[in-house]
Amino acid sequence: RLLPLLLLLLLGPALGPALGQGLGQTRFICTSVPLDGDVCAASALGTGSAEELKGTVLQLRETVLQQKETIMNQKETIRELTAKLGRCESQSVLELPGEGKGRKGFSKNTMGDLSRPAAAETLSQLGQTLQSLKTRLENLEQFSRMNSSSQTNNLKDILQNKIDDLEKQVLSRVNSLEEGKLSPRNESEERGKIESTLTSLHQRISDLEKGQKDNRPPDRFQLTFPLRTNYMYAKVKKSLPEMYAFSICMWIKSSASPGMGTPFSYAVPGQANELVLIEWGNNPMEILINDKVAKLPFAINDGKWHHICVTWTTRDGVWEAYQDGTQTGNGENLAPYHPIKPQGVLVLGQEQDTLGGGFDATQAFVGELAHFNVWDRKLSPGEVYGLATCSSKALAGNVIAWAEANIDIYGGATKWTFEACRQLN
């Protein structure tokens, strides 16, 4: 019975037009029909099923494409996570106190932190720190020979023993790292012991050195940051008040490359870049106020002492830069009408990613710094020139004055006697 049905489908109502147009242009559809089925219903069913199948195929194709895209994205994510995990496993990072700024387009982690030093590098830095402390101890030995004192000699012996013990700890730690014996918990404990010993040693040496300094004026000292670390810094005990203008001046010496780092940073709650001076990477030195930036035309990275000043007023954000008493640059629209906020933390030698911490060794200051003073007004060119040339009585900052009693030192940064104008003679 199939043959009559097929003939009926093929030669039905379309027979005349089909013959008129030629069989080459005619489309034939064959549909099997059950013995008791309705031919017309079967014809309609065949057409509907084709359209439904076509729609289903298109939906399935779209679904497959979406799933393929999702899988590709997941593979990329997996590759990224695997790479990060590999870096974490291959680097045992030592995060000494003050961990946590960098400059990544001035977001909260604002200075673009590079990866922190690996364990071996940080241990090498600790070794350099020990060498620096040994040098100080040798200076003290010379002092003790000229000023024979049993108390001084006893202290010297104690300090020498402490240095020897600390060297043994560092060597033991290197061996443990090489043999893979240190777990994260042991790593933290070992780090704490070494940092505690280092801080204690620094304090004892500082106390011993104080015997040589008792007769000097309180402002005749400098801070020395010999290494690019994330734990050497000084902290100003006093915070800044709300300021609508400022002048910040200092003596500075550095030959570090690339960039001398961060001479100072001031962070407030919610803004780690409230006020920062930084020379980072191959960029010129910059002043940041509330994350807004001005490039400063300083040329001071030559290993010689230079006097620098930066002044600013909130009205129109006008700023001026002075090097060695001469104005080298100026501009405006630097954080206009934004007062410097109070109740923050002022750090010398490190750039803050968090309030009072988050230091990154790649942005640490390397060099020497002295006579850091802050005023809540704009100094005149004559006043700046007088500071730089020592031609008049030195002004002291009315907000922050350079004095040993105003500063706490951490991590092995050192103090030495400094007379600002000695290099001018």
Tab-separated table of C-alpha atoms in Angstrom:
chain	number	residue	atom	x	y	z
A	1	ARG	CA	0.000	0.000	0.000
A	2	LEU	CA	3.034	2.318	0.210
A	3	LEU	CA	3.293	2.788	-3.547
A	4	PRO	CA	-0.142	4.425	-4.025
A	5	LEU	CA	0.525	6.679	-1.073
A	6	LEU	CA	3.854	7.841	-2.470
A	7	LEU	CA	2.287	8.466	-5.877
A	8	LEU	CA	-0.472	10.428	-4.222
A	9	LEU	CA	2.058	12.621	-2.404
A	10	LEU	CA	4.154	13.178	-5.474
A	11	LEU	CA	1.375	13.698	-8.018
A	12	GLY	CA	-1.215	15.443	-5.897
A	13	PRO	CA	-2.231	19.144	-6.113
A	14	ALA	CA	1.287	20.150	-7.214
A	15	LEU	CA	1.279	17.858	-10.281
A	16	GLY	CA	0.400	20.532	-12.795
A	17	PRO	CA	2.893	23.210	-11.667
A	18	ALA	CA	5.601	20.636	-11.148
A	19	LEU	CA	5.247	19.356	-14.726
A	20	GLY	CA	5.114	22.891	-16.008
A	21	GLN	CA	8.367	23.874	-14.280
A	22	GLY	CA	10.262	20.640	-14.861
A	23	LEU	CA	11.241	17.951	-12.454
A	24	GLY	CA	14.692	19.475	-11.916
A	25	GLN	CA	13.186	22.285	-9.856
A	26	THR	CA	10.755	20.200	-7.849
A	27	ARG	CA	11.449	19.207	-4.216
A	28	PHE	CA	10.029	15.821	-3.142
A	29	ILE	CA	9.464	14.785	0.472
A	30	CYS	CA	8.835	11.154	1.310
A	31	THR	CA	7.168	10.231	4.578
A	32	SER	CA	6.378	6.688	5.735
A	33	VAL	CA	2.846	6.249	7.029
A	34	PRO	CA	1.477	3.393	9.155
A	35	LEU	CA	-1.044	1.059	7.518
A	36	ASP	CA	-4.025	2.731	9.207
A	37	GLY	CA	-2.616	6.242	9.189
A	38	ASP	CA	-4.030	9.409	7.654
A	39	VAL	CA	-2.003	10.515	4.618
A	40	CYS	CA	-2.800	14.233	5.034
A	41	ALA	CA	-1.993	14.187	8.722
A	42	ALA	CA	1.217	12.357	7.966
A	43	SER	CA	2.219	15.037	5.451
A	44	ALA	CA	1.652	17.841	7.977
A	45	LEU	CA	3.500	15.905	10.683
A	46	GLY	CA	6.539	15.459	8.454
A	47	THR	CA	6.824	19.153	7.746
A	48	GLY	CA	6.448	20.164	11.413
A	49	SER	CA	8.993	17.636	12.599
A	50	ALA	CA	11.590	18.974	10.165
A	51	GLU	CA	11.191	22.498	11.472
A	52	GLU	CA	11.356	21.309	15.071
A	53	LEU	CA	14.460	19.264	14.343
A	54	LYS	CA	16.107	22.240	12.650
A	55	GLY	CA	15.380	24.436	15.693
A	56	THR	CA	16.671	21.767	18.046
A	57	VAL	CA	19.891	21.402	16.061
A	58	LEU	CA	20.472	25.166	16.190
A	59	GLN	CA	19.862	25.215	19.954
A	60	LEU	CA	22.239	22.316	20.462
A	61	ARG	CA	24.906	24.029	18.352
A	62	GLU	CA	24.557	27.230	20.398
A	63	THR	CA	24.776	25.250	23.628
A	64	VAL	CA	27.912	23.446	22.443
A	65	LEU	CA	29.560	26.757	21.523
A	66	GLN	CA	28.735	28.238	24.929
A	67	GLN	CA	30.075	25.195	26.726
A	68	LYS	CA	33.234	25.271	24.618
A	69	GLU	CA	33.799	28.927	25.551
A	70	THR	CA	33.184	28.157	29.226
A	71	ILE	CA	35.671	25.282	29.106
A	72	MET	CA	38.312	27.493	27.490
A	73	ASN	CA	37.831	30.144	30.199
A	74	GLN	CA	38.094	27.499	32.902
A	75	LYS	CA	41.277	26.124	31.346
A	76	GLU	CA	42.817	29.614	31.329
A	77	THR	CA	41.837	30.122	34.976
A	78	ILE	CA	43.331	26.762	35.874
A	79	ARG	CA	46.579	27.669	34.104
A	80	GLU	CA	46.793	30.978	35.991
A	81	LEU	CA	46.095	29.335	39.347
A	82	THR	CA	48.612	26.591	38.617
A	83	ALA	CA	51.283	29.162	37.772
A	84	LYS	CA	50.572	31.111	40.974
A	85	LEU	CA	50.663	27.935	43.024
A	86	GLY	CA	53.984	27.020	41.443
A	87	ARG	CA	55.443	30.392	42.363
A	88	CYS	CA	54.188	30.048	45.929
A	89	GLU	CA	55.706	26.581	46.235
A	90	SER	CA	59.032	27.592	44.680
A	91	GLN	CA	59.555	30.706	46.807
A	92	SER	CA	59.664	30.543	50.571
A	93	VAL	CA	59.185	34.222	51.279
A	94	LEU	CA	60.391	35.802	54.516
A	95	GLU	CA	57.971	38.524	55.595
A	96	LEU	CA	59.712	40.310	58.434
A	97	PRO	CA	57.791	42.822	60.585
A	98	GLY	CA	56.067	45.615	58.697
A	99	GLU	CA	54.802	43.366	55.869
A	100	GLY	CA	51.861	43.804	53.820
A	101	LYS	CA	52.667	49.618	48.869
A	102	GLY	CA	53.472	49.800	45.731
A	103	ARG	CA	52.326	51.608	42.830
A	104	LYS	CA	49.860	49.772	40.662
A	105	GLY	CA	48.042	52.684	39.157
A	106	PHE	CA	47.659	54.075	42.671
A	107	SER	CA	45.054	51.632	43.907
A	108	LYS	CA	45.053	50.521	47.522
A	109	ASN	CA	48.106	48.407	46.827
A	110	THR	CA	49.316	51.533	45.276
A	111	MET	CA	52.915	51.409	44.248
A	112	GLY	CA	52.959	48.333	42.055
A	113	ASP	CA	54.549	45.841	44.379
A	114	LEU	CA	56.955	43.447	42.790
A	115	SER	CA	57.330	39.974	44.288
A	116	ARG	CA	59.057	40.138	47.644
A	117	PRO	CA	62.543	38.695	48.027
A	118	ALA	CA	62.856	34.943	48.216
A	119	ALA	CA	64.196	33.332	51.347
A	120	ALA	CA	67.775	33.087	50.102
A	121	GLU	CA	67.812	36.760	49.096
A	122	THR	CA	66.372	37.891	52.412
A	123	LEU	CA	68.878	35.779	54.315
A	124	SER	CA	71.596	37.425	52.257
A	125	GLN	CA	70.221	40.802	53.341
A	126	LEU	CA	70.319	39.654	56.958
A	127	GLY	CA	73.944	38.757	56.438
A	128	GLN	CA	74.618	42.263	55.126
A	129	THR	CA	72.809	43.702	58.130
A	130	LEU	CA	75.048	41.681	60.424
A	131	GLN	CA	78.076	43.022	58.560
A	132	SER	CA	76.795	46.559	59.091
A	133	LEU	CA	76.406	45.891	62.811
A	134	LYS	CA	79.911	44.438	62.930
A	135	THR	CA	81.265	47.628	61.380
A	136	ARG	CA	79.541	49.651	64.067
A	137	LEU	CA	80.991	47.358	66.694
A	138	GLU	CA	84.489	47.908	65.297
A	139	ASN	CA	83.961	51.652	65.582
A	140	LEU	CA	82.940	51.141	69.184
A	141	GLU	CA	86.087	49.113	69.821
A	142	GLN	CA	88.182	52.015	68.603
A	143	PHE	CA	86.223	54.310	70.891
A	144	SER	CA	86.727	51.984	73.844
A	145	ARG	CA	90.473	51.853	73.234
A	146	MET	CA	90.644	55.643	73.347
A	147	ASN	CA	88.310	55.802	76.327
A	148	SER	CA	89.266	52.811	78.400
A	149	SER	CA	86.246	51.661	80.353
A	150	SER	CA	85.544	48.237	81.820
A	151	GLN	CA	81.809	48.742	81.315
A	152	THR	CA	82.306	49.557	77.627
A	153	ASN	CA	84.538	46.522	77.145
A	154	ASN	CA	82.023	44.243	78.848
A	155	LEU	CA	79.233	45.540	76.622
A	156	LYS	CA	81.428	45.091	73.570
A	157	ASP	CA	82.084	41.436	74.504
A	158	ILE	CA	78.373	40.797	75.050
A	159	LEU	CA	77.497	42.317	71.687
A	160	GLN	CA	80.163	40.314	69.901
A	161	ASN	CA	78.739	37.122	71.404
A	162	LYS	CA	75.245	38.112	70.299
A	163	ILE	CA	76.462	38.709	66.746
A	164	ASP	CA	78.151	35.291	66.723
A	165	ASP	CA	74.937	33.640	67.950
A	166	LEU	CA	72.867	35.447	65.344
A	167	GLU	CA	75.222	34.347	62.570
A	168	LYS	CA	74.813	30.741	63.727
A	169	GLN	CA	71.027	31.118	63.631
A	170	VAL	CA	71.122	32.495	60.093
A	171	LEU	CA	73.469	29.714	58.938
A	172	SER	CA	71.229	27.090	60.556
A	173	ARG	CA	68.225	28.601	58.846
A	174	VAL	CA	69.939	28.528	55.455
A	175	ASN	CA	70.764	24.840	55.922
A	176	SER	CA	67.200	24.044	56.967
A	177	LEU	CA	65.797	25.858	53.925
A	178	GLU	CA	68.163	23.999	51.609
A	179	GLU	CA	67.136	20.661	53.114
A	180	GLY	CA	63.432	21.600	53.080
A	181	LYS	CA	63.026	21.007	56.805
A	182	LEU	CA	61.239	24.230	57.714
A	183	SER	CA	57.448	24.058	57.824
A	184	PRO	CA	55.478	27.328	57.616
A	185	ARG	CA	55.027	27.278	61.384
A	186	ASN	CA	58.726	26.664	62.049
A	187	GLU	CA	59.577	29.311	59.450
A	188	SER	CA	57.504	31.856	61.354
A	189	GLU	CA	59.077	30.909	64.679
A	190	GLU	CA	62.607	31.099	63.278
A	191	ARG	CA	61.880	34.464	61.684
A	192	GLY	CA	60.571	35.790	64.970
A	193	LYS	CA	63.662	34.648	66.862
A	194	ILE	CA	66.073	36.219	64.390
A	195	GLU	CA	64.142	39.489	64.194
A	196	SER	CA	63.943	39.669	67.986
A	197	THR	CA	67.683	39.089	68.291
A	198	LEU	CA	68.405	41.638	65.573
A	199	THR	CA	66.244	44.286	67.250
A	200	SER	CA	67.835	43.598	70.649
A	201	LEU	CA	71.314	43.746	69.149
A	202	HIS	CA	70.567	47.014	67.393
A	203	GLN	CA	69.229	48.509	70.605
A	204	ARG	CA	72.292	47.491	72.610
A	205	ILE	CA	74.645	48.930	70.009
A	206	SER	CA	72.584	52.105	69.875
A	207	ASP	CA	72.777	52.418	73.647
A	208	LEU	CA	76.526	51.885	73.518
A	209	GLU	CA	76.913	54.446	70.740
A	210	LYS	CA	74.915	56.897	72.778
A	211	GLY	CA	77.935	57.300	75.040
A	212	GLN	CA	79.677	59.003	72.137
A	213	LYS	CA	76.737	61.293	71.407
A	214	ASP	CA	75.648	62.667	74.748
A	215	ASN	CA	77.289	66.027	74.163
A	216	ARG	CA	75.998	66.656	70.640
A	217	PRO	CA	72.919	68.756	69.767
A	218	PRO	CA	69.735	66.663	69.379
A	219	ASP	CA	69.378	67.505	65.679
A	220	ARG	CA	72.916	66.601	64.574
A	221	PHE	CA	72.265	63.071	63.428
A	222	GLN	CA	71.402	61.206	60.267
A	223	LEU	CA	69.531	57.995	59.504
A	224	THR	CA	71.277	55.387	57.372
A	225	PHE	CA	69.391	52.724	55.423
A	226	PRO	CA	72.169	50.559	53.941
A	227	LEU	CA	69.996	47.825	52.424
A	228	ARG	CA	66.827	47.547	50.362
A	229	THR	CA	64.697	45.614	52.832
A	230	ASN	CA	61.103	45.579	54.043
A	231	TYR	CA	62.021	45.862	57.724
A	232	MET	CA	64.433	48.815	58.076
A	233	TYR	CA	62.588	52.050	58.762
A	234	ALA	CA	62.079	54.909	61.173
A	235	LYS	CA	58.759	56.092	62.516
A	236	VAL	CA	57.994	59.655	63.527
A	237	LYS	CA	56.282	59.577	66.904
A	238	LYS	CA	54.022	62.514	66.098
A	239	SER	CA	51.294	62.507	63.459
A	240	LEU	CA	50.534	65.387	61.115
A	241	PRO	CA	47.625	67.747	61.834
A	242	GLU	CA	45.129	68.776	59.189
A	243	MET	CA	47.133	70.990	56.832
A	244	TYR	CA	46.076	73.283	53.999
A	245	ALA	CA	49.698	73.962	53.054
A	246	PHE	CA	53.060	72.422	53.841
A	247	SER	CA	56.792	72.651	53.299
A	248	ILE	CA	58.884	69.497	53.680
A	249	CYS	CA	62.674	69.801	53.584
A	250	MET	CA	65.530	67.375	54.194
A	251	TRP	CA	69.140	66.532	53.469
A	252	ILE	CA	69.413	63.354	51.407
A	253	LYS	CA	72.173	61.213	49.939
A	254	SER	CA	71.811	58.136	47.748
A	255	SER	CA	73.291	56.340	44.783
A	256	ALA	CA	70.823	53.440	44.749
A	257	SER	CA	69.611	52.115	41.409
A	258	PRO	CA	67.047	51.798	39.998
A	259	GLY	CA	65.557	54.602	42.069
A	260	MET	CA	66.473	55.523	45.622
A	261	GLY	CA	63.086	54.378	46.948
A	262	THR	CA	60.822	56.158	49.415
A	263	PRO	CA	62.359	58.786	51.718
A	264	PHE	CA	59.028	59.184	53.518
A	265	SER	CA	55.388	58.150	53.374
A	266	TYR	CA	52.369	59.379	55.321
A	267	ALA	CA	49.271	57.178	55.460
A	268	VAL	CA	45.887	57.841	57.037
A	269	PRO	CA	42.936	55.497	57.604
A	270	GLY	CA	41.438	54.718	54.217
A	271	GLN	CA	44.263	56.319	52.206
A	272	ALA	CA	47.744	54.844	52.211
A	273	ASN	CA	48.998	57.491	49.752
A	274	GLU	CA	47.995	60.628	51.619
A	275	LEU	CA	51.478	62.132	51.274
A	276	VAL	CA	54.421	60.236	49.746
A	277	LEU	CA	57.812	61.078	48.246
A	278	ILE	CA	59.096	58.235	46.068
A	279	GLU	CA	61.584	57.465	43.329
A	280	TRP	CA	60.599	54.000	42.179
A	281	GLY	CA	62.098	51.940	39.382
A	282	ASN	CA	63.207	54.097	36.474
A	283	ASN	CA	60.600	56.773	37.163
A	284	PRO	CA	61.582	60.285	38.243
A	285	MET	CA	61.003	61.285	41.839
A	286	GLU	CA	57.322	61.986	42.523
A	287	ILE	CA	55.244	63.611	45.236
A	288	LEU	CA	51.848	62.021	45.883
A	289	ILE	CA	48.987	63.768	47.661
A	290	ASN	CA	45.793	61.767	48.072
A	291	ASP	CA	46.964	59.514	45.211
A	292	LYS	CA	47.457	62.491	42.848
A	293	VAL	CA	50.964	62.759	41.397
A	294	ALA	CA	53.446	65.446	40.374
A	295	LYS	CA	56.854	64.592	38.891
A	296	LEU	CA	59.727	66.440	40.558
A	297	PRO	CA	62.748	67.581	38.502
A	298	PHE	CA	65.366	66.421	40.999
A	299	ALA	CA	68.804	65.115	39.987
A	300	ILE	CA	70.190	63.828	43.266
A	301	ASN	CA	70.999	60.155	42.754
A	302	ASP	CA	74.776	60.710	42.605
A	303	GLY	CA	75.970	59.614	46.039
A	304	LYS	CA	76.378	63.207	47.273
A	305	TRP	CA	74.479	65.149	49.900
A	306	HIS	CA	71.681	67.349	48.524
A	307	HIS	CA	69.148	69.596	50.199
A	308	ILE	CA	65.618	69.262	48.813
A	309	CYS	CA	62.348	71.011	49.655
A	310	VAL	CA	58.794	70.572	48.396
A	311	THR	CA	56.108	73.178	49.149
A	312	TRP	CA	52.386	72.928	48.427
A	313	THR	CA	49.128	74.767	49.060
A	314	THR	CA	45.664	73.296	48.730
A	315	ARG	CA	44.421	76.349	46.845
A	316	ASP	CA	44.717	75.348	43.176
A	317	GLY	CA	47.157	72.620	44.252
A	318	VAL	CA	50.190	74.840	43.632
A	319	TRP	CA	53.567	73.168	44.322
A	320	GLU	CA	57.247	74.094	44.119
A	321	ALA	CA	60.398	71.958	44.217
A	322	TYR	CA	63.816	73.170	45.406
A	323	GLN	CA	67.188	71.449	45.090
A	324	ASP	CA	70.210	72.833	46.927
A	325	GLY	CA	68.416	76.124	47.556
A	326	THR	CA	67.310	76.745	43.947
A	327	GLN	CA	63.798	76.245	42.602
A	328	THR	CA	63.947	73.547	39.931
A	329	GLY	CA	60.247	73.107	39.182
A	330	ASN	CA	56.689	74.136	39.982
A	331	GLY	CA	53.137	73.382	38.956
A	332	GLU	CA	49.521	73.419	40.011
A	333	ASN	CA	46.395	71.262	40.156
A	334	LEU	CA	48.027	68.760	42.526
A	335	ALA	CA	45.152	67.541	44.722
A	336	PRO	CA	43.569	71.024	44.756
A	337	TYR	CA	41.343	71.850	47.742
A	338	HIS	CA	42.218	68.610	49.497
A	339	PRO	CA	43.588	69.238	52.996
A	340	ILE	CA	46.185	66.807	54.332
A	341	LYS	CA	44.291	64.605	56.745
A	342	PRO	CA	45.297	64.192	60.399
A	343	GLN	CA	45.740	61.124	62.621
A	344	GLY	CA	48.014	59.213	60.256
A	345	VAL	CA	51.377	57.446	60.442
A	346	LEU	CA	54.582	59.068	59.151
A	347	VAL	CA	57.343	56.616	58.188
A	348	LEU	CA	60.858	57.353	56.964
A	349	GLY	CA	62.516	54.887	54.610
A	350	GLN	CA	59.506	52.793	53.561
A	351	GLU	CA	56.340	53.160	51.496
A	352	GLN	CA	53.139	52.076	53.230
A	353	ASP	CA	50.459	49.881	51.660
A	354	THR	CA	48.546	49.760	54.911
A	355	LEU	CA	48.465	52.121	57.858
A	356	GLY	CA	51.911	51.826	59.426
A	357	GLY	CA	52.942	48.756	57.424
A	358	GLY	CA	52.641	46.825	54.187
A	359	PHE	CA	56.244	47.571	53.240
A	360	ASP	CA	57.751	46.324	49.976
A	361	ALA	CA	61.535	45.983	49.746
A	362	THR	CA	61.515	47.092	46.104
A	363	GLN	CA	60.324	50.553	47.199
A	364	ALA	CA	62.489	50.932	50.309
A	365	PHE	CA	64.805	53.917	50.575
A	366	VAL	CA	68.511	53.148	50.316
A	367	GLY	CA	70.838	55.917	51.424
A	368	GLU	CA	71.147	58.533	54.146
A	369	LEU	CA	68.652	61.101	55.363
A	370	ALA	CA	68.845	63.980	57.839
A	371	HIS	CA	67.102	67.166	58.958
A	372	PHE	CA	63.635	66.058	57.914
A	373	ASN	CA	61.407	69.004	58.884
A	374	VAL	CA	57.753	69.766	58.204
A	375	TRP	CA	55.984	73.139	58.307
A	376	ASP	CA	52.264	73.846	57.893
A	377	ARG	CA	52.982	76.794	55.594
A	378	LYS	CA	54.796	77.556	52.389
A	379	LEU	CA	58.397	78.600	53.026
A	380	SER	CA	59.712	81.556	51.034
A	381	PRO	CA	62.529	81.055	48.492
A	382	GLY	CA	64.828	82.973	50.851
A	383	GLU	CA	64.041	80.653	53.765
A	384	VAL	CA	64.695	77.595	51.613
A	385	TYR	CA	67.982	79.059	50.376
A	386	GLY	CA	69.042	79.762	53.950
A	387	LEU	CA	68.403	76.136	54.928
A	388	ALA	CA	70.349	74.776	51.961
A	389	THR	CA	73.381	77.070	52.332
A	390	CYS	CA	73.500	77.332	56.124
A	391	SER	CA	73.723	81.089	55.696
A	392	SER	CA	71.218	81.740	58.444
A	393	LYS	CA	70.113	80.140	61.681
A	394	ALA	CA	68.508	76.827	60.748
A	395	LEU	CA	64.748	76.793	60.938
A	396	ALA	CA	63.065	73.881	62.674
A	397	GLY	CA	59.748	72.558	61.403
A	398	ASN	CA	56.812	73.840	63.429
A	399	VAL	CA	54.924	70.573	62.764
A	400	ILE	CA	57.756	68.017	62.743
A	401	ALA	CA	61.204	69.073	63.968
A	402	TRP	CA	64.284	66.922	63.402
A	403	ALA	CA	65.271	65.559	66.811
A	404	GLU	CA	66.297	62.122	68.040
A	405	ALA	CA	63.590	62.140	70.678
A	406	ASN	CA	60.927	62.406	67.942
A	407	ILE	CA	61.911	59.260	66.047
A	408	ASP	CA	61.855	55.517	66.693
A	409	ILE	CA	64.130	53.268	64.625
A	410	TYR	CA	63.395	49.672	63.578
A	411	GLY	CA	65.077	46.753	61.851
A	412	GLY	CA	68.697	47.882	61.947
A	413	ALA	CA	68.507	51.336	60.376
A	414	THR	CA	71.291	53.304	62.059
A	415	LYS	CA	72.012	56.763	63.459
A	416	TRP	CA	75.271	58.595	62.924
A	417	THR	CA	76.447	62.070	63.773
A	418	PHE	CA	75.725	64.518	60.957
A	419	GLU	CA	76.471	68.193	60.493
A	420	ALA	CA	74.394	69.536	57.642
A	421	CYS	CA	76.858	72.031	56.260
A	422	ARG	CA	80.112	70.108	56.632
A	423	GLN	CA	80.086	69.155	52.955
A	424	LEU	CA	79.737	72.820	51.942
A	425	ASN	CA	83.088	73.764	53.475
